[in-house]
Coordinates of C-alpha atoms and ligand atoms in Angstrom, one line a residue:
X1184 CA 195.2 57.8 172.6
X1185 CA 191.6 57.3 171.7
X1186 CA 188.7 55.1 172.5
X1187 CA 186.6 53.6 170.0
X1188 CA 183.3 53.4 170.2
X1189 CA 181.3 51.1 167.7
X1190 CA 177.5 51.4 166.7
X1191 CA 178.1 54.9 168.3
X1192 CA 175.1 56.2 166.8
X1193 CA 173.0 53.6 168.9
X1194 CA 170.8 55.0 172.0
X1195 CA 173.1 53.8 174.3
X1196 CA 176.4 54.5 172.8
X1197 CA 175.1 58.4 171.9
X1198 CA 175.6 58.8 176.0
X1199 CA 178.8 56.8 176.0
X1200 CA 180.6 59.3 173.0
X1201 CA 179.3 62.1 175.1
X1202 CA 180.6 61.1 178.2
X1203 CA 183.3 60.4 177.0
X1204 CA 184.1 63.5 175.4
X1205 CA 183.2 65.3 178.7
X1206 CA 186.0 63.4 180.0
X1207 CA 188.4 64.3 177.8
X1208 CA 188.9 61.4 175.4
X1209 CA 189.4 61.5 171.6
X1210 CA 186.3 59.2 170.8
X1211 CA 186.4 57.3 167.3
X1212 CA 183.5 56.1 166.8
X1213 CA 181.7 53.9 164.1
X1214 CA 178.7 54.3 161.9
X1215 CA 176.4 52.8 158.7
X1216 CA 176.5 55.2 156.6
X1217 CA 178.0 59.1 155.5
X1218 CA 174.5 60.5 156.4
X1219 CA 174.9 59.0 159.9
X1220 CA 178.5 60.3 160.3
X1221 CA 177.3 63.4 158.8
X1222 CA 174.4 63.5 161.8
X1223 CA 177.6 62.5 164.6
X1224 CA 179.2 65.5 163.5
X1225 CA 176.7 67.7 163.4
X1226 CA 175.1 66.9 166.5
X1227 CA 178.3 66.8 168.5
X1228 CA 180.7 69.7 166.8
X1229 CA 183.2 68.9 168.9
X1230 CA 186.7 68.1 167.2
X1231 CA 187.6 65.3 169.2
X1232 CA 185.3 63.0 167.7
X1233 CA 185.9 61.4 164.3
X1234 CA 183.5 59.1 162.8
X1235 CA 184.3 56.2 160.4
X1236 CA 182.0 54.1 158.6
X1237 CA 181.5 50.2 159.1
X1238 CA 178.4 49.7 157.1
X1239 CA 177.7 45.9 158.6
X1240 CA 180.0 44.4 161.4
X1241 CA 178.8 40.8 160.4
X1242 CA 180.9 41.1 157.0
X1243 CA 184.3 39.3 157.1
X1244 CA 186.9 41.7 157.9
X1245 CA 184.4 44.5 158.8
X1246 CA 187.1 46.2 161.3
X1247 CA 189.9 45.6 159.5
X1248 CA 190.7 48.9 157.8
X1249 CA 189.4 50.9 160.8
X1250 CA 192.0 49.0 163.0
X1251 CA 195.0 49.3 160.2
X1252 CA 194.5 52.9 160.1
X1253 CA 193.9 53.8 163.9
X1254 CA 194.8 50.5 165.4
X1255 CA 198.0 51.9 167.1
X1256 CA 195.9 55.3 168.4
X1257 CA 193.2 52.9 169.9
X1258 CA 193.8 51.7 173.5
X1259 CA 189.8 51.3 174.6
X1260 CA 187.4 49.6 171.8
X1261 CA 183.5 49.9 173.3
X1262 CA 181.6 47.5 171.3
X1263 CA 178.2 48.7 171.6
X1264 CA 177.2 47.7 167.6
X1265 CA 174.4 44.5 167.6
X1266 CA 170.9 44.6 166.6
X1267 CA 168.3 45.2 169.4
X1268 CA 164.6 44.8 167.5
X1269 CA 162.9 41.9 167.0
X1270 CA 161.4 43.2 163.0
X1271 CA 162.7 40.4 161.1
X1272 CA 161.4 36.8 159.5
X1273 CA 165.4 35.7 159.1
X1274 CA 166.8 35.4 163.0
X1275 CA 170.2 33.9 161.9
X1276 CA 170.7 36.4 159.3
X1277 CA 169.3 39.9 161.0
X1278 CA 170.2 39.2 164.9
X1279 CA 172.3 36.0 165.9
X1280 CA 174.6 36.3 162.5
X1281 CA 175.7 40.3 163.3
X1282 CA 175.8 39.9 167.1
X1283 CA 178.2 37.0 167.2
X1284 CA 179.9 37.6 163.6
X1285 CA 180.6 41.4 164.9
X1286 CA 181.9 40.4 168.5
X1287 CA 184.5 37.9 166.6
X1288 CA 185.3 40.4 164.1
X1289 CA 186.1 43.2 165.8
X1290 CA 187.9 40.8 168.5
X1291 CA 189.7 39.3 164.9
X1292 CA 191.1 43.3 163.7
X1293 CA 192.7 44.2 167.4
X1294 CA 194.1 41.2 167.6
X1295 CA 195.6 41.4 163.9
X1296 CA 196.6 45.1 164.0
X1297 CA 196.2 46.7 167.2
X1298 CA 197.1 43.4 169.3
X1299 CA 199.6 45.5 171.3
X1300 CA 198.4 49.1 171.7
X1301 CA 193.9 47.9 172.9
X1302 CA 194.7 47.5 176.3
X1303 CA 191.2 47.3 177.5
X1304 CA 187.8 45.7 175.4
X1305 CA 184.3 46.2 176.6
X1306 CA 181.2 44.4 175.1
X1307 CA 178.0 45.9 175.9
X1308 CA 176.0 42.7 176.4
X1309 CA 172.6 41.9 178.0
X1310 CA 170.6 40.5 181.0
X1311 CA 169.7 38.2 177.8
X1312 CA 172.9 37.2 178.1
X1313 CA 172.3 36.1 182.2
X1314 CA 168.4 34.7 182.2
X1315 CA 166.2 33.4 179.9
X1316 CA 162.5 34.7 180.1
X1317 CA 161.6 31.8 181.6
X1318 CA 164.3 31.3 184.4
X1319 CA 164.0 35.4 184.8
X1320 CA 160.4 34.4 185.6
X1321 CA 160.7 31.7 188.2
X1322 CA 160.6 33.2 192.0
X1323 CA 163.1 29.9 192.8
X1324 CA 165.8 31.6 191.3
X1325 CA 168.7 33.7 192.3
X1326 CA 170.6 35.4 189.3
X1327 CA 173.8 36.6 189.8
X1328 CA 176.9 37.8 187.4
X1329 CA 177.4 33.8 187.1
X1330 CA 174.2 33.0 185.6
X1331 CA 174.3 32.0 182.2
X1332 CA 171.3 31.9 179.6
X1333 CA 171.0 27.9 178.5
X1334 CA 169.8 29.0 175.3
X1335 CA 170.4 26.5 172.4
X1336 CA 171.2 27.7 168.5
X1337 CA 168.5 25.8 168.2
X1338 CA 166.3 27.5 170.4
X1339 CA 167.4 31.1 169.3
X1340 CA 166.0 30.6 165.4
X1341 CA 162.2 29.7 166.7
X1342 CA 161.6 33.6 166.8
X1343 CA 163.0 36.9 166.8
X1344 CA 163.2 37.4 170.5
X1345 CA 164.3 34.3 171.5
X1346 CA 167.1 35.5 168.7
X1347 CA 167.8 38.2 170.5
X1348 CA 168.5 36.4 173.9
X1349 CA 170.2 33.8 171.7
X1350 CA 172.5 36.4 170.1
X1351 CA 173.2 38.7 173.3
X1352 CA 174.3 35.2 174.6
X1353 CA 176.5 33.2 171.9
X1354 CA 177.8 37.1 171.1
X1355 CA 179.3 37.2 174.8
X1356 CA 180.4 33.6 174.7
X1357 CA 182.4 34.4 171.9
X1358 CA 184.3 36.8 173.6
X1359 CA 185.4 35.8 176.8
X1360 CA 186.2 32.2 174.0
X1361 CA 188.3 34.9 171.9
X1362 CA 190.0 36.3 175.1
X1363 CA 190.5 32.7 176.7
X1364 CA 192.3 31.2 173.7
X1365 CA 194.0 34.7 172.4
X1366 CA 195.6 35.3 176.4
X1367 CA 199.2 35.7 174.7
X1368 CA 198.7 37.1 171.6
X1369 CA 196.7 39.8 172.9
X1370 CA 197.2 42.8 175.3
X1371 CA 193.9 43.4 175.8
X1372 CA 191.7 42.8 179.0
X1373 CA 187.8 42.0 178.6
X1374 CA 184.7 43.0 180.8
X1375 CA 181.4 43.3 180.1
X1376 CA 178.4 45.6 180.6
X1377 CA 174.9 43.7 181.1
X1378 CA 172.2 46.2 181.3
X1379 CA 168.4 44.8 182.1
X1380 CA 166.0 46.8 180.2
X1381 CA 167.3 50.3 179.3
X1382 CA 165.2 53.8 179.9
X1383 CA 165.9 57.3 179.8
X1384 CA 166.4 60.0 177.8
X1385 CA 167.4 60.4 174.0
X1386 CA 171.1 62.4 174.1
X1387 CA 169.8 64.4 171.6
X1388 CA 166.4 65.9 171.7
X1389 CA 165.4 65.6 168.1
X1390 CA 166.5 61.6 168.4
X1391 CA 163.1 61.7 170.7
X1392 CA 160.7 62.2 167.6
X1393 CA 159.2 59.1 166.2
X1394 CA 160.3 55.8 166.4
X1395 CA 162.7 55.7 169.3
X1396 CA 165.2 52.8 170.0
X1397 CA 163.3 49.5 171.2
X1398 CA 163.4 50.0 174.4
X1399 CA 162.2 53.5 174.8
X1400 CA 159.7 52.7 172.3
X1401 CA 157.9 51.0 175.0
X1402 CA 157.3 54.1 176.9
X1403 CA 156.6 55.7 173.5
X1404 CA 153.5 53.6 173.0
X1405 CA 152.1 54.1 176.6
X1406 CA 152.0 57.7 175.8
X1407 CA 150.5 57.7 172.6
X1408 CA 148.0 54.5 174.0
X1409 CA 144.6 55.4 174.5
X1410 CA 141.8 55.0 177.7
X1411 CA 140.3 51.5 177.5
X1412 CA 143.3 49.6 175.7
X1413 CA 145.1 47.1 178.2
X1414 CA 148.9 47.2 178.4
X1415 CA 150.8 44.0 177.9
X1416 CA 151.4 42.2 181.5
X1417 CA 153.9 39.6 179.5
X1418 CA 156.1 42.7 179.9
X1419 CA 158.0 42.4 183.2
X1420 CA 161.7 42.5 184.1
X1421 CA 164.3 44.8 185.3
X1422 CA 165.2 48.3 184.0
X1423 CA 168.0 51.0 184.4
X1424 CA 168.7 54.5 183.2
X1425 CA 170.8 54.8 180.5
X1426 CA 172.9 57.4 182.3
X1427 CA 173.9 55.3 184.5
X1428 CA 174.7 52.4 182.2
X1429 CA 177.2 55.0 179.7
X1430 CA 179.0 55.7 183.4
X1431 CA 179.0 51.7 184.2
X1432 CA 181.4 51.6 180.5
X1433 CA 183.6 54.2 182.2
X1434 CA 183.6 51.8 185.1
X1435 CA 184.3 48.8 182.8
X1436 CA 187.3 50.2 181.2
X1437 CA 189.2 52.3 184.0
X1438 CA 189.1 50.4 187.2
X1439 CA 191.3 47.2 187.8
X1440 CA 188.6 45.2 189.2
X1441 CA 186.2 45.3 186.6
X1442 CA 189.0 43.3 184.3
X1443 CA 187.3 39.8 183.2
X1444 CA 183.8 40.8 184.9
X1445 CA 180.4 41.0 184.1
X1446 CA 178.7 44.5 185.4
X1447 CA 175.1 43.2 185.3
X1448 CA 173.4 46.6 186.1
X1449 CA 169.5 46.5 187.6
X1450 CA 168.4 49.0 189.2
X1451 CA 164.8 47.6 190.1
X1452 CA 162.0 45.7 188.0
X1453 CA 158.7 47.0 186.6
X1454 CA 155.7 45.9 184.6
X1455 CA 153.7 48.2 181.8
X1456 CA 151.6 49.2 184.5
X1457 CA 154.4 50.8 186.8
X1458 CA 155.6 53.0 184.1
X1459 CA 151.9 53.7 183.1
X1460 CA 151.2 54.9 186.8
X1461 CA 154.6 57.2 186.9
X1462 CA 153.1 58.6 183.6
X1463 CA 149.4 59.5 185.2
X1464 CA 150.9 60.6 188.5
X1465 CA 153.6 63.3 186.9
X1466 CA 151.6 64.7 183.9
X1467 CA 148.3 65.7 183.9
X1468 CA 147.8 65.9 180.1
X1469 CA 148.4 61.7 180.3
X1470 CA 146.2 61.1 183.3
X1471 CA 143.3 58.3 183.0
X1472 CA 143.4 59.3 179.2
X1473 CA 146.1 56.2 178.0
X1474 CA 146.5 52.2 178.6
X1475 CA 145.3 50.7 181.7
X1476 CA 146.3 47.3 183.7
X1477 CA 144.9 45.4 186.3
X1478 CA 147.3 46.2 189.5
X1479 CA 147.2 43.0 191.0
X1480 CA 148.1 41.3 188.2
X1481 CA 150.8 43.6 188.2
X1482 CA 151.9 42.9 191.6
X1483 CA 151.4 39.1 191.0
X1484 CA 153.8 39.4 188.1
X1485 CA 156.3 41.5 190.0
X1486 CA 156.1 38.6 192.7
X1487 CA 156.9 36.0 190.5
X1488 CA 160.1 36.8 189.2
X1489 CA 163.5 35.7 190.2
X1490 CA 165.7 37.2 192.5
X1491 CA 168.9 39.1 191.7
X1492 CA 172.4 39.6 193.9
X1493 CA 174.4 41.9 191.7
X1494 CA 176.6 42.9 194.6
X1495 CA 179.9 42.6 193.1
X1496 CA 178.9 44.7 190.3
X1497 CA 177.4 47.2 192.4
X1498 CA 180.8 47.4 194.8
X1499 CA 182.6 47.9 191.6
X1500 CA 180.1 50.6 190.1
X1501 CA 180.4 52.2 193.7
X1502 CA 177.3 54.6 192.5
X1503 CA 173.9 54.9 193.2
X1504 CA 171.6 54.1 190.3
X1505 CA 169.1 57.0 188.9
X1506 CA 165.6 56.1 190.6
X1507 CA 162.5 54.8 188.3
X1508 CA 161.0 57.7 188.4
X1509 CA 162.9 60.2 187.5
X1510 CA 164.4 57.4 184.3
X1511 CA 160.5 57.5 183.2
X1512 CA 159.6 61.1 184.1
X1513 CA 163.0 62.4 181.9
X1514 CA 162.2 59.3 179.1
X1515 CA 158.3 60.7 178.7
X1516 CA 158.9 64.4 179.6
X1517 CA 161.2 64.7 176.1
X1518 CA 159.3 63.0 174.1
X1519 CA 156.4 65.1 175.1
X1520 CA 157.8 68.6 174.4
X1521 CA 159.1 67.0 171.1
X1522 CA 155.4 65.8 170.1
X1523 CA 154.4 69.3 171.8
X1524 CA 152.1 68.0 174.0
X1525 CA 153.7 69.6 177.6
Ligands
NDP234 P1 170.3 50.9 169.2 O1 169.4 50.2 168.3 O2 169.9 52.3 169.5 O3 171.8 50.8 168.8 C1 172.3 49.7 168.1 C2 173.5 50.2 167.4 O4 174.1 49.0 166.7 C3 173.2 51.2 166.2 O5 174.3 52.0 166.1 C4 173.1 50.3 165.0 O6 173.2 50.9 163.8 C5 174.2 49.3 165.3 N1 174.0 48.1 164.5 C6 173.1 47.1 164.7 N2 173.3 46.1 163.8 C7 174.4 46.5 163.0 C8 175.1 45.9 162.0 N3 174.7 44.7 161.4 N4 176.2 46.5 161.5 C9 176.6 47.7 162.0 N5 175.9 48.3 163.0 C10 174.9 47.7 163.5 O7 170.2 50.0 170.6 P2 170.7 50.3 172.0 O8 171.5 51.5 172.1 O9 169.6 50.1 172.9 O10 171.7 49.0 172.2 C11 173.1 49.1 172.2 C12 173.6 47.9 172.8 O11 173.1 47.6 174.1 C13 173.3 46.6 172.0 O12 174.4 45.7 172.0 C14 172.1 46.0 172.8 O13 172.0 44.6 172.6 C15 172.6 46.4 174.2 N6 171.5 46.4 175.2 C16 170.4 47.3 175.1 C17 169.4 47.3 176.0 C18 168.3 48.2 176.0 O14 167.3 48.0 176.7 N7 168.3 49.3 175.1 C19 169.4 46.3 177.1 C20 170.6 45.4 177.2 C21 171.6 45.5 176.2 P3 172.0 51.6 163.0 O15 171.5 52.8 163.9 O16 172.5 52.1 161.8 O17 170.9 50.6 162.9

């Protein structure tokens, strides 16, 4: 039996395949192109992995031959696959379009030719998915694996992160719709995994150099900042190590009680300036030498945010998550001996 992991090239998914392998499992796993595949191979040599290529999960049919030809091998699908950058002028066509189109899709092929050998289906969604920016910035509120992002269509087009929320939200809507309506003509059972913001380190070292996924290359850019520029205080939220959000999948697949949940993983929240100060603190080549922000402000912002109860999750995770710290210390560490700066 294997376990297919789309978009397995993706920051994220990188720590799912390996984990995955570590445990044993023959991973299939999707990618863009040959070169990609080519990179998979390389960077993993391990013979238990075989790489297929779906060069844009928003095309009709996208899955389709993957499914006809493994279908009856494949009894976990991880759909990790949807855009996560906000570089585009076209919303509908670059985010909301492959989000949504790719959830349906790949929902479409098991249910045409693996419909009785996927036993379990696990969409890597979003807090985007739970809170909009503004109710994730309102101290009244308490979020918990209930709350839903009100997001209109509408809404979702005006820029490319509202897109994003907007597509990490009708994308997630149109699964638990597909597993709703498809009960008995499916065998499969949904949950999903909604990480905040996600840090930590690249899988592979050499996926450290340059541009880094979005995420990360927030951290990125406080390191290469310099003294006297002013990080962004619009930037507040909650974050998690991506360690711990490859072992929440594992979690999301093999236990009974994560079957039609939501694993909303937060391990704390942070601003610019928290990560800034973790970066001065723990290396002294960074210290007073990059981006600066005004730590009340900082405070103030930290104040004003909602609160969270992700208690079930966290029962059903039944781990500790990795501490700030060490997420940002491990993120900036590799990236550092990769620029050579240690
Ligand atoms: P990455 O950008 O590293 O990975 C995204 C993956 O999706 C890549 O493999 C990418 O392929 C693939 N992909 C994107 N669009 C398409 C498309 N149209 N057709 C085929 N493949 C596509 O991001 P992350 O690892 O950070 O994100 C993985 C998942 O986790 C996403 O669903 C994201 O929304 C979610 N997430 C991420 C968070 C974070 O902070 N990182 C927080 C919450 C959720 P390619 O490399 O070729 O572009």
């Amino acid at each position: 039996m294997s376990v297919f992991v789309s978009g397995a090239n993706g920051f994220i998914a990188l720590h799912i395949v390996s984990d995955l392998l570590k445990l044993g499992y023959k991973v299939i796993g999707s990618v863009r192109s040959q070169e990609k595949a080519d990179q998979l191979h390389r960077q993993f040599k391990n013979p238990n992995l075989s790489v297929v290529i779906v060069e844009n999960i928003s095309n009709p049919g996208a899955f389709d031959e993957l499914f006809l030809k493994y279908g009856k091998d494949i009894k976990v699908v991880l759909h990790t696959a949807s855009p996560f950058h906000y570089n585009t002028e076209n919303c509908e066509r670059d985010l909301l379009n492959p989000a949504v189109n790719g959830t349906r899709n790949i929902l479409e092929s098991i249910k045409r030719y693996a419909f009785d050998s996927v036993e379990r289906v696990v969409i890597t969604s979003s807090d985007a998915a739970v809170t909009s920016f503004k109710d994730d910035t309102n101290p009244n509120n308490l979020l918990t694996e209930d709350s839903w992002n009100k997001i209109s269509w509408e809404e979702a087009t005006r820029g490319p992160e509202e897109a994003y929320y907007g597509a990490k939200t009708f994308a997630e809507r149109a699964a638990h719709d597909f597993w709703k309506e498809n009960q008995d003509k499916v065998k499969f059972k949904l949950s999903t995994v909604n990480p905040v913001w996600v840090f930590g380190p690249q899988l592979f070292d050499e996926n450290a150099l340059g541009e880094v996924n979005t995420s990360c290359q927030y951290i990125k850019a406080i390191i290469d900042s310099k003294m006297g520029e002013k990080l962004d205080m619009d930037i507040v939220g909650g974050y998690v190590d991506v360690r711990d959000v490859s072992k929440a999948h594992m979690v999301a697949f093999q236990k009974e009680e994560s079957i039609g949940r939501r694993l909303v993983l937060c391990a704390g929240r942070f601003t610019l300036l928290n990560i800034a100060d973790v970066l001065c603190e723990s290396f002294p080549q960074l210290a007073g030498k990059i981006a600066s922000g005004n730590p009340d402000e900082s405070f103030k912002r930290l104040n004003s945010l909602a609160k969270f109860d992700y208690t079930n999750t966290n029962k059903i995770l039944d781990f500790d998550f990795i501490p700030f710290e060490k997420t940002i210390c491990d993120t900036a560490a590799q990236m550092l001996k990769m620029e050579k700066r240690q």
